[in-house]
Amino acid sequence: MSRTRWRLGLGATAFLVAAGLVPAPAHAEDVTDYAITVDPAARGAKIDDTMYGVFFEDINRAADGGLYAELVQNRSFEYSTADNSSYTPLTSWTVSGTGQVLNDAGRLGERNRNYLSLGAGSSVTNAGYNAGIHVDEGKRYDFSVWARADAGTTLTVSLQDADGTLATARKVTVTKSGWAQYKATFTATRTSSDGRLTVASSAATALDMVSLFPRDTYRGEPNGLRKDLAEKIAALHPGFVRFPGGCLVNTGSMEDYSAASVWQRKRSYQWKDTVGPVEQRATNANFWGYSQSYGLGYYEYFRLSEDIGAMPLPVVPALVTGCGQNKAVVDETLLKRHIQDTLDLIEFANGPASSTWGKVRAKMGHAKPFHLTHIEVGNEENLPNEFFARFKEFRAAIQAKYPDIQVISNSGPDDSGATFDTAWQLNKDAKVDMVDEHYYNSPQWFLQNNDRYDSYDRSGPKVFLGEYASQGNTFKNGLTEAAFMTGLERNADVVKLASYAPLFANEDYVQWRPDLIWFNNHASWNSANYEVQKLFMTNVGDRVVPSTATGTPSLLAPITGAVGLSTWATTAAYDDVLVTGVDGNTLFTDDFSGDAAQWTHTGGGNWSVQDGQYVQTDATAENTMVSAGDPSWHDYDLKAKATKKAGKEGFLVAFGVKGTGNYYWWNIGGWNNTQSAVEQAVDGGKSTLISKAGSVETGRTYDIDVKVRGRQVTLYLDGQEWGSFTDDKPAEPFRQVVTKDQKTGDLIVKVVNAQNSAARTAVDLGGAKVASRARVTTLAAAPDAVNSETSTTVAPMRSTFDGVARKFTYTFPANSITFLRIRQR
């Protein structure tokens, strides 16, 4: 395609800037020509109302300290070293005087194992989350505690920070000899984000479930949700809510929380632990390194889904662990119990109030059913055959009793590779309704793979894209995700559901990045990615209107770059590195008989020459890259010898190295030494190009040979071809899709321009009769723009455009997402 540069006149440039359509760094005079052709007479794929949704997993303190509005951390003194090695039952508490946590027959309940025995004249203070407990002046806060005393006791409950009191203290008289709940209400006299809650006792008292809730929760629900966070979910108008995991579902023990399991703390998320009165719910070690109280449980998830008009989509364990654990549970009795639990879950959601589990739901305050229609079994299992054997048993039992429930399977943790291929074949052979795909890839990958679903089998299982994100929260990440989403919509006959992940991150407790919504104990803010998701979710349309656009030619230049060596959580030794050109001439050689002066160390770890080898000795360091050679090298052979010394994984050999964030590497024995893959890093974000199962042996020396020819790479391990790939897909920066809103008749033209030049575009609506004015929503910003608590750089701008006709020209700003809503007459 020929691309001509155009220079806008001063008036046109001024108009675009005045309209807020050009981000500050863009050069409005740089314009690339495109064309979009729409065929309004053709019928594209129908788009379901549930196309886009959200996925909630308790990661990054998304539940306790997050969406769950409880302000007291470790309210039931259940924190354990099983949750985090630094935890004790008094984590987040400070005792003044005498007090100890007990686990004995005097406890509040069997599933609430610990309680605090507080001495006479003593007090205990809770530090809350982040900097402390947040209160707003004039707002009301409900305190409650379960207490037991042998004699009459007065509890003095107070709220304060370093500057003094935050509310008038309350007196609570403990009158019963057995456990009972006592309550009080505070009204905050000033605003603070570092408050502390103190409970002081006049006599010896047992305390449990010490709680402080804002009265102003989402929709005023008791045991409710933090209002600002829930409102951000609701503002997306999601079609579904997937919960509770994620890795929470398919990690840890599959046993229950009982004496029979010796009160197993590291369990998979099991729904029966999370319903009923909060003081009777179990606690559990969270896979992400903290404790989860289950105050936010299945009932609350169903209520949230109902409140925001979204389809609930629960995920249950399949008795095959993943997320690095990769173990199949072989216990027929346990399997049958989990299958029955899943049937009971459907009854809890849909059964009449007279049924066994419908009665539990009704007692919690919801007599009417929740209308569950979909359920997912398993999450990212890396053992596809073992998973699928169990999945079929779940599906058979569910279909026998509840034939209207759609049962969803999955394809493992990656977008391609041996596990993915095996899982998909099993799903196709068994005629599964829907398969959940997950992938977290670089922005480059998302620009290259807009056509991913164009070639999927239209008669096979449908796709649920349950977890995806590019690797960052800049506007550039949002742009590339938006470009990919146009491909999801174009293929809405195959891709039926899609949800970005993860949803939440508390800025002080981050285990995973990027995330959609960020928060602390007093504020929350939308990422650039959130603004993208919201724009798509609130402008979906009902049917695709076929359209085409000019694109970018295939890549022709060869892969260029230096070479590198690295390790990941492993110590390894390298020797006899040799790089030769296609003519056989030596470009580089190092047998490490001297020093390592030819190598540049850009990563972590500790490298040194030892006994004629180049050795990395830090077994905990990740990405310890050293590189050598000329970034302009192309068409070469890289050979090396590699030996794993110790650690979790294998070794990495890099090629096409152009800097710390731009390279290819062959990761041999990665992912806890379970698979090998070639990954491409672009501006720091990585994506997988080819992968296979496999491991490396400690102490064995492997011969590595990488042949780079043009844009094709062939890899040899010990003289045998391991695999090859051709990296020639263009990272297309200009993507579009057109949908129709049946209710309004609007054509919604959605265009992503992920490049630094504006895209002057000839739009041909194919003869459609349209109004001359379009409503325009634009997201435009610098590629590296990031939203924060104090700055919203990426936000939608709304305007109108009066130049619409059957054929018209529109200039889409550099680095922008634009939705034109065009009324048909």
Short mmCIF file of C-alpha atoms in Angstrom, two decimals, residues 307 575 728 793:
data_model
loop_
_atom_site.label_atom_id
_atom_site.label_comp_id
_atom_site.label_asym_id
_atom_site.label_seq_id
_atom_site.Cartn_x
_atom_site.Cartn_y
_atom_site.Cartn_z
CA ASP A 307 -27.28 -5.30 41.27
CA ASP A 575 30.84 -21.84 27.44
CA ASP A 728 6.70 -11.60 9.82
CA THR A 793 -4.48 12.13 31.83
#
